[in-house]
Coordinates of C-alpha atoms in Angstrom, one line a residue:
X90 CA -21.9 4.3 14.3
X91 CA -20.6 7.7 15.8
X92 CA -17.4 9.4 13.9
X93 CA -15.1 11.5 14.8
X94 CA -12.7 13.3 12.9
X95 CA -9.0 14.4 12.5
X96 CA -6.1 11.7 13.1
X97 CA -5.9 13.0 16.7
X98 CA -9.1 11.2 17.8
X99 CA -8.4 8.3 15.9
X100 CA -5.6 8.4 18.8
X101 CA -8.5 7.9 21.9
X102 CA -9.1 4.6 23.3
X103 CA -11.6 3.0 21.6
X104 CA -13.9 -0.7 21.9
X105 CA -12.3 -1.4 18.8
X106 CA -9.5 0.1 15.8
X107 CA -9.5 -0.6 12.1
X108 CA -6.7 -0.6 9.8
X109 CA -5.8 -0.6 6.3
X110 CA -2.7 -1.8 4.4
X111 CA -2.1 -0.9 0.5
X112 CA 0.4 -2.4 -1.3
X113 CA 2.9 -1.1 -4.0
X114 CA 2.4 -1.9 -7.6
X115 CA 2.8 1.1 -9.5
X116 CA 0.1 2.0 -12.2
X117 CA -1.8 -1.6 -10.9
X118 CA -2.8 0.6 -8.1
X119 CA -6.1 1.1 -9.9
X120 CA -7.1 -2.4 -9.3
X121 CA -6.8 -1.6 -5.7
X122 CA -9.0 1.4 -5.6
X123 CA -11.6 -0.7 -7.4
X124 CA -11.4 -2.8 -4.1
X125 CA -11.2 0.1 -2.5
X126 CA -14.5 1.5 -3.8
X127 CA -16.3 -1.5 -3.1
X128 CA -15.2 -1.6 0.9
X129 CA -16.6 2.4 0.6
X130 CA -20.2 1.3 -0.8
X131 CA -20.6 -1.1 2.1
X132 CA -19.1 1.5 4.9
X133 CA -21.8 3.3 3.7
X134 CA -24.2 1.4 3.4
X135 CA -23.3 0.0 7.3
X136 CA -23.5 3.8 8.9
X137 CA -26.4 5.2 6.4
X138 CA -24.2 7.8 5.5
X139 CA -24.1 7.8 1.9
X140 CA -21.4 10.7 2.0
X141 CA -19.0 8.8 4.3
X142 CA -15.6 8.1 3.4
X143 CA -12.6 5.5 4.2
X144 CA -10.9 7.5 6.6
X145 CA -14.1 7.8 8.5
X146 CA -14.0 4.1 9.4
X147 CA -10.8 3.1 9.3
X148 CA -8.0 4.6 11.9
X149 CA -4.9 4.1 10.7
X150 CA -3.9 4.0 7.2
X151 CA -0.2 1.9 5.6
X152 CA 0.5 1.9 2.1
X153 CA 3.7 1.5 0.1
X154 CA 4.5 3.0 -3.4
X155 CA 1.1 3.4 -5.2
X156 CA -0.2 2.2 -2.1
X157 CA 1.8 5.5 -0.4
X158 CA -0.8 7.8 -2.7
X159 CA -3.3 6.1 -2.1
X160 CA -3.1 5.6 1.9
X161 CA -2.3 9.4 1.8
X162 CA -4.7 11.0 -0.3
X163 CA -7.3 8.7 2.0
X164 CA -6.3 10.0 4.8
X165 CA -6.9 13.6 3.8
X166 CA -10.5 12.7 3.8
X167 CA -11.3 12.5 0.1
X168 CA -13.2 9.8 -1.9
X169 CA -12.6 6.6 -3.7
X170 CA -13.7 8.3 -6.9
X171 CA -11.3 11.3 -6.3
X172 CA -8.2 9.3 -6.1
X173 CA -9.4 6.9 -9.0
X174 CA -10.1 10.0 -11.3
X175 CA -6.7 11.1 -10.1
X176 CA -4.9 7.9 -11.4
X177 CA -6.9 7.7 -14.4
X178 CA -5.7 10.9 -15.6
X179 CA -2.3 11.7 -14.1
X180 CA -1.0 7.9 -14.7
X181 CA 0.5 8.6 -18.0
X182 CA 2.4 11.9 -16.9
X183 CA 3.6 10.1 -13.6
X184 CA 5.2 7.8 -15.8
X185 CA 6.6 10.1 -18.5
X186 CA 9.9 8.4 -20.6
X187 CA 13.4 10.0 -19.3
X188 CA 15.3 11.3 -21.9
X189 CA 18.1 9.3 -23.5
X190 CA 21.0 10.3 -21.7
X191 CA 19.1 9.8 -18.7
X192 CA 17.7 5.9 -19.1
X193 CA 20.9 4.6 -18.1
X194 CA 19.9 5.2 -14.9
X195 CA 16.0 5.4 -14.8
X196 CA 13.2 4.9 -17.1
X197 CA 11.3 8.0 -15.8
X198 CA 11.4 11.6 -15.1
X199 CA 10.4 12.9 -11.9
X200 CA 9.0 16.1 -12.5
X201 CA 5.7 15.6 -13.5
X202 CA 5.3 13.1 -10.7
X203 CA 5.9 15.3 -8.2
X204 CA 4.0 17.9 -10.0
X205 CA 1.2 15.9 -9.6
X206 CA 1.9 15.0 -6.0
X207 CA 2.3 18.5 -5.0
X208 CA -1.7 19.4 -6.5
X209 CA -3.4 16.1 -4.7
X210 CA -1.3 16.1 -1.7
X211 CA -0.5 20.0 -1.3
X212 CA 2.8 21.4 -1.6
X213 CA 3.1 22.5 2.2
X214 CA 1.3 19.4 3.7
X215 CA 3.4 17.9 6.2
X216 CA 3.4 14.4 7.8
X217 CA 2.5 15.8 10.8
X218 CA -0.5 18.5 9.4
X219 CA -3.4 18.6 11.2
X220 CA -5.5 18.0 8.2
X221 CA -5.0 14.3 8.7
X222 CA -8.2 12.1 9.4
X223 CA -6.5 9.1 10.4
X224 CA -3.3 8.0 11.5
X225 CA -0.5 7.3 8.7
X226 CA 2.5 4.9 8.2
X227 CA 4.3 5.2 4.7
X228 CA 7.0 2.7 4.2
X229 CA 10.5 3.6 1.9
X230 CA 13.8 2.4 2.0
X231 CA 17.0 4.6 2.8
X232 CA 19.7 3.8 0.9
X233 CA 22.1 6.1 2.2
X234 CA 21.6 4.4 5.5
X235 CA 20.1 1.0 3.7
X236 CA 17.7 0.4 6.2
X237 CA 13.7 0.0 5.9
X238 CA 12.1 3.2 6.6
X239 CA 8.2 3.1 7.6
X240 CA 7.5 6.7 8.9
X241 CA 4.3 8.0 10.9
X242 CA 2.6 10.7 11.8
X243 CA 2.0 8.7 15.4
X244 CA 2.9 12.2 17.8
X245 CA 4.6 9.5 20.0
X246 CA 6.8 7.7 17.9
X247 CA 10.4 8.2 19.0
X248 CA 11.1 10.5 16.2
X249 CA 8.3 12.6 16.1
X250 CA 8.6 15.0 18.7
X251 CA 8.5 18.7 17.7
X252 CA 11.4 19.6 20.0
X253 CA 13.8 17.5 17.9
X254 CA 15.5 19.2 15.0
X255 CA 15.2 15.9 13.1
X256 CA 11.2 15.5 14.0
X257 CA 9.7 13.5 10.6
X258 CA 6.4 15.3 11.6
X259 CA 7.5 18.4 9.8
X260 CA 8.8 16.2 6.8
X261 CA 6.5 16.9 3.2
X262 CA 4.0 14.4 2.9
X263 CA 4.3 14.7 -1.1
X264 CA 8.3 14.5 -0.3
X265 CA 7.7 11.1 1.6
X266 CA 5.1 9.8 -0.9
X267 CA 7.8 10.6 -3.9
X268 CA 10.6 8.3 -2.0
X269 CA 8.1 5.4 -1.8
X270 CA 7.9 5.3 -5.1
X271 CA 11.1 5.9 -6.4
X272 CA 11.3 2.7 -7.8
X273 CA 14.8 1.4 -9.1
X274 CA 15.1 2.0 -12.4
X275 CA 11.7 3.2 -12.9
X276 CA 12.4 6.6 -11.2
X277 CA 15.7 8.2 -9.6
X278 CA 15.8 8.0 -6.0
X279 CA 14.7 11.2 -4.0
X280 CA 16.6 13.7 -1.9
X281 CA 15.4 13.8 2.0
X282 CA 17.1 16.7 4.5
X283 CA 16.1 15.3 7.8
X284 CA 17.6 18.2 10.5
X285 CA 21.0 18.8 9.2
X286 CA 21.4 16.0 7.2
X287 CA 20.3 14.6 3.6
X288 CA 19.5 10.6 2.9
X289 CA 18.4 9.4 -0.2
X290 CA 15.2 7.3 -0.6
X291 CA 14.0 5.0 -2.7
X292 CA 10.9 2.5 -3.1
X293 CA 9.5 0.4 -0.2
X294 CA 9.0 -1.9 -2.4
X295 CA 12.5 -3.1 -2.3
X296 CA 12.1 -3.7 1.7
X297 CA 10.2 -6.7 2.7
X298 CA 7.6 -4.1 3.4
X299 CA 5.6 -3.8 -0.1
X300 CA 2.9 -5.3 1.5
X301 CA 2.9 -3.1 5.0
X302 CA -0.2 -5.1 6.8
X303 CA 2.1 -7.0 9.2
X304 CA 4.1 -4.6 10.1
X305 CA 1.3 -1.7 10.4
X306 CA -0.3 -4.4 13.0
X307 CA 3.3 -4.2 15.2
X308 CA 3.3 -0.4 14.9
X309 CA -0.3 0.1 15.9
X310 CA 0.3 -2.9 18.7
X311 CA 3.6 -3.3 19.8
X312 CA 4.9 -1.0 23.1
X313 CA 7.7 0.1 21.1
X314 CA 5.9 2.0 19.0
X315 CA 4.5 4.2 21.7
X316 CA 0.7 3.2 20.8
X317 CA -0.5 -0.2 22.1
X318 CA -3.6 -0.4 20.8
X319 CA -5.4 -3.8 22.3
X320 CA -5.2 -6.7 20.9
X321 CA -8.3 -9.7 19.9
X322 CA -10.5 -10.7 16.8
X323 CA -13.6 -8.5 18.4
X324 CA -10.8 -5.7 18.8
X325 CA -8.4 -5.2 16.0
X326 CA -9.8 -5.5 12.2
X327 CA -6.6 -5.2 9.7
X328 CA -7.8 -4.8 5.8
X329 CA -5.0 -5.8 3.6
X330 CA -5.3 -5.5 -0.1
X331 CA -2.9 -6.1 -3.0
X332 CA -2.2 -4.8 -6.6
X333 CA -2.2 -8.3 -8.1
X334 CA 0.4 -10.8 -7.9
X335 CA 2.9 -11.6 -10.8
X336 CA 4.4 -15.3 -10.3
X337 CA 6.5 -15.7 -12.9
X338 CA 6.5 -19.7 -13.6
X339 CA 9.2 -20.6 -16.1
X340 CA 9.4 -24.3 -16.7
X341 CA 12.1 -23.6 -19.4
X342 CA 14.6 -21.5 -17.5
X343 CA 18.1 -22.6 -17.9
X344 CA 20.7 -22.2 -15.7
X345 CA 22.9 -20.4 -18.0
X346 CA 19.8 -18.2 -18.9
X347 CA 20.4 -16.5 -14.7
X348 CA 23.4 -14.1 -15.7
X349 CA 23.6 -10.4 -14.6
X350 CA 20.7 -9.3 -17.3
X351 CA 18.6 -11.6 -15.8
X352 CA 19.0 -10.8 -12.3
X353 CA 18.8 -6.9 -12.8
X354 CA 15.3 -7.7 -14.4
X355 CA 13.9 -10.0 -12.2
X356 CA 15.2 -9.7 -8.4
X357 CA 13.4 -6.7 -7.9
X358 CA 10.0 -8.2 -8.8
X359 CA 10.8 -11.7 -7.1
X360 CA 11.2 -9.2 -4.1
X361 CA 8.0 -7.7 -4.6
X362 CA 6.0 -11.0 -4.6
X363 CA 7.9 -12.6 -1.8
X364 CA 7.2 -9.4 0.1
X365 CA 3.4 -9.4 -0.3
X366 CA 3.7 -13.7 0.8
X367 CA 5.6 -13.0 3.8
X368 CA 3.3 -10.4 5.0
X369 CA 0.5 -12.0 3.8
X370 CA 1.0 -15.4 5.8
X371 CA 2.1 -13.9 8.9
X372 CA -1.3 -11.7 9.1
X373 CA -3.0 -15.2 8.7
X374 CA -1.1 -17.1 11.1
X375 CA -2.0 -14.8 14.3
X376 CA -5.7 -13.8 12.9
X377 CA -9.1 -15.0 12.3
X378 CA -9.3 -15.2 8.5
X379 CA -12.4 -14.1 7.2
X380 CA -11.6 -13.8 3.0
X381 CA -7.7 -14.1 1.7
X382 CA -6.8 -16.4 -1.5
X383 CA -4.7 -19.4 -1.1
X384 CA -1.1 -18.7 -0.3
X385 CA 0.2 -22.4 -1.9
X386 CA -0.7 -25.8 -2.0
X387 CA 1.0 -27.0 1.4
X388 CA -1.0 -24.8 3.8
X389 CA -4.0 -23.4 1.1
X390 CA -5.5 -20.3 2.7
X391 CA -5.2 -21.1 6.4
X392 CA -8.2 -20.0 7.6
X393 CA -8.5 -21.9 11.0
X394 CA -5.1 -23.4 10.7
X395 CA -2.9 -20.7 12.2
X396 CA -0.8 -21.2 15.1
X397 CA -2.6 -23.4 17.6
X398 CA -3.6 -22.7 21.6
X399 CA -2.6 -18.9 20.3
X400 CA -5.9 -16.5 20.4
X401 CA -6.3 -14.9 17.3
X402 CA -4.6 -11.0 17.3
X403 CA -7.0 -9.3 15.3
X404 CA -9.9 -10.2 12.1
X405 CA -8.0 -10.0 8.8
X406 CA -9.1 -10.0 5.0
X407 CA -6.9 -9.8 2.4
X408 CA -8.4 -9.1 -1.3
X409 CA -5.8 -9.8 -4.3
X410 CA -5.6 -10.9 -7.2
X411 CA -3.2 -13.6 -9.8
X412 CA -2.2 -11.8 -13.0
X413 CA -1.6 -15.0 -15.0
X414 CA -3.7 -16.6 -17.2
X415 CA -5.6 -18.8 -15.1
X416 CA -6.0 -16.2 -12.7
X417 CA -7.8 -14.0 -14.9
X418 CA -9.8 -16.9 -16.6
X419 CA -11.0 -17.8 -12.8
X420 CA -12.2 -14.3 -12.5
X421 CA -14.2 -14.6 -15.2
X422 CA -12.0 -11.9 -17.1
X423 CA -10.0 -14.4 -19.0
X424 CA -10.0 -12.6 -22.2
X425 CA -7.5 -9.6 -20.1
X426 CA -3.7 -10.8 -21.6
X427 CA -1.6 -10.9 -18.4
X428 CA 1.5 -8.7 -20.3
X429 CA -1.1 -6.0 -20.6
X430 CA -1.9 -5.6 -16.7
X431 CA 1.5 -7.1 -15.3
X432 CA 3.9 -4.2 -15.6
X433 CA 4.0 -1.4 -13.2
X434 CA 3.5 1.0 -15.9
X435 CA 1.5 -0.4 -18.5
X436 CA -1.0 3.3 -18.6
X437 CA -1.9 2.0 -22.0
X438 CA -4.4 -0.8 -20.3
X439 CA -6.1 1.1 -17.0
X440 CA -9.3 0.4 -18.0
X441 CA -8.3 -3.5 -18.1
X442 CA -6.6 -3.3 -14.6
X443 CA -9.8 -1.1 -13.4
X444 CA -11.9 -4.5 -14.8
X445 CA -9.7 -6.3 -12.8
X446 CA -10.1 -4.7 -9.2
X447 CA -14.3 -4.9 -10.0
X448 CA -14.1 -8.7 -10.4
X449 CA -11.9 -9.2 -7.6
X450 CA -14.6 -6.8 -5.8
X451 CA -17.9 -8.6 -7.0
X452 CA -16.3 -12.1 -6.3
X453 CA -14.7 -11.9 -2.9
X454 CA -15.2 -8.6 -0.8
X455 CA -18.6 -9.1 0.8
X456 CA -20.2 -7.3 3.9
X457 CA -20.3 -10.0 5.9
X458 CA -16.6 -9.7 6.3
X459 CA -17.1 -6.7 8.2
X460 CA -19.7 -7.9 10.4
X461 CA -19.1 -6.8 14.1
X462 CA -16.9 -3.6 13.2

């Protein structure tokens, strides 16, 4: 398999085009670069280049939150094991306790975040540098505007052209990264100046976007998005994978229990997870279905039982996996306590979440899904 490099080739027709879609989660991101690393070991070991690296395979690149770093420091070229060994020890100064005054409003300061943001992602690295190896989309949400936001570096996206005084090309990527995960309450919402104007951003996780594989297949497919890449199972290959998914079963919840408290605390993650179902099941309904968990216990995992006399859009696997109790026990992890490696920023338990992205890795990402790309 021949490579080329920089996102601008990843631009030139091709037999076929492979994406990747990251969700948000916060500090679980480490699960998915244990996914992550596994998917590397067998691009390698399919090209025989023991040096290669995601964005050499993979064209265009989504993520969301965590999934934002991780997307973009892949796209810059560099390894599984450099973005692992940069969550491992930055996680606890991304998440570093506001002061007291401030925790009315958010839990965490910014500074260090985007301290840390600057030094992985470079301080003057734009969305549109030329140090991209593959094609970006980064999802947040504007709350001045309160309207989804994913943003890429595509050169013919409507608002990417360099004659415009609002081009996003010439936006900071570490900028953009921060507003995806300016989560609320977690972190205070970031400052954008787009031309002559400023919006506020906050976390895509709070758009139906958290999990961005659907809607990266619609920006790399759909005319209006200026690329139209082709369409078909032996053309399109979309790799989705998650941070873990929380259901939060409560057979004792009382109706007098749901008052404001309880709302604040648990809208935004019911958000979350019906976000990474939506965009989940719609990826399976128009694509062959080659590894994904099941969705419920009315349509299971709908692998061949999409939408019928339909042919399928593109090949899709989605690697995830449940943070409950029986979740973990069917990993084989089941001593891991689910409070330890639920929270988005539970630093104190990385090396349990890291245990569970290499389960979820030896048990259900194979080669054989990639066969044919």
């Amino acid at each position: 398999m021949k490579f080329t490099t920089g996102f601008r080739s990843k631009l030139q027709p091709a037999a076929q085009k492979k994406l990747l879609a990251l969700d948000g989660g916060g500090i679980r991101g480490v699960i998915t670069l244990e996914v992550l690393d596994s998917i590397e070991r067998i691009v390698r070991a399919k090209v025989g280049r023991p040096d290669a690296v995601l964005s050499d395979y993979f064209d265009y690149m989504a993520g969301t939150s965590t999934g934002a770093i991780i997307a973009s420091c892949l796209a810059l070229g560099k390894t599984v094991e450099e973005v692992r060994s940069f969550y491992v020890e930055s996680g606890p100064d991304m998440f570093t306790r506001a002061g007291i005054l401030r925790r009315f409003h958010y839990k965490f300061e910014q500074e260090k975040l985007t301290a840390r943001l600057h030094r992985v992602l470079g301080e003057h690295t734009t969305l549109g540098s030329e140090n991209r190896q593959t094609l970006l989309m980064l999802v947040m949400r504007n709350a001045t505007t309160d309207s989804p936001w994913p943003v890429s570096n595509n050169p013919a996206a409507a608002f990417n052209q360099r004659t415009q005084e609002n081009c996003n090309l010439q936006l900071p990527l570490w900028q953009l990264v921060r507003a995806s995960t300016a989560a609320p309450t977690y972190f205070p919402p970031e400052t954008v100046k787009i031309g002559s104007d400023e919006f506020l951003f906050e976390d895509g996780a709070v758009t139906m976007y958290n999990n961005p594989a659907f809607q990266l297949f619609v920006m790399a497919t759909a005319e209006a998005y200026n690329l139209s890449w082709p369409v078909g199972e032996e053309k399109l290959l979309l790799v989705s994978v998650g941070t873990g998914l929380c259901p939060h079963a409560d057979a004792q919840l009382r109706a007098g229990e749901m008052n404001l408290l309880y709302n604040a605390g648990s809208i935004p993650a019911a958000l979350m997870y019906a976000a990474q179902v939506q965009q989940d099941s719609l990826c399976r309904m128009f694509a062959d279905v080659r590894a994904g968990c099941e969705l419920d216990r009315e349509i299971g995992d709908v692998r061949d039982k999409g939408i019928p006399a339909t042919n399928k859009m593109f090949t899709y696997m989605r690697y995830n996996a449940e943070l409950t109790e029986q979740g973990l026990a069917d990993l084989g992890i089941g001593d891991i306590r689910p409070k330890d490696v639920q929270p988005l920023d539970s630093t104190d338990h990385i090396a349990d979440m890291q245990r569970v992205g290499r389960a979820v890795a030896e048990r259900i990402v194979a080669m054989s899904h990639f066969e044919g790309f």
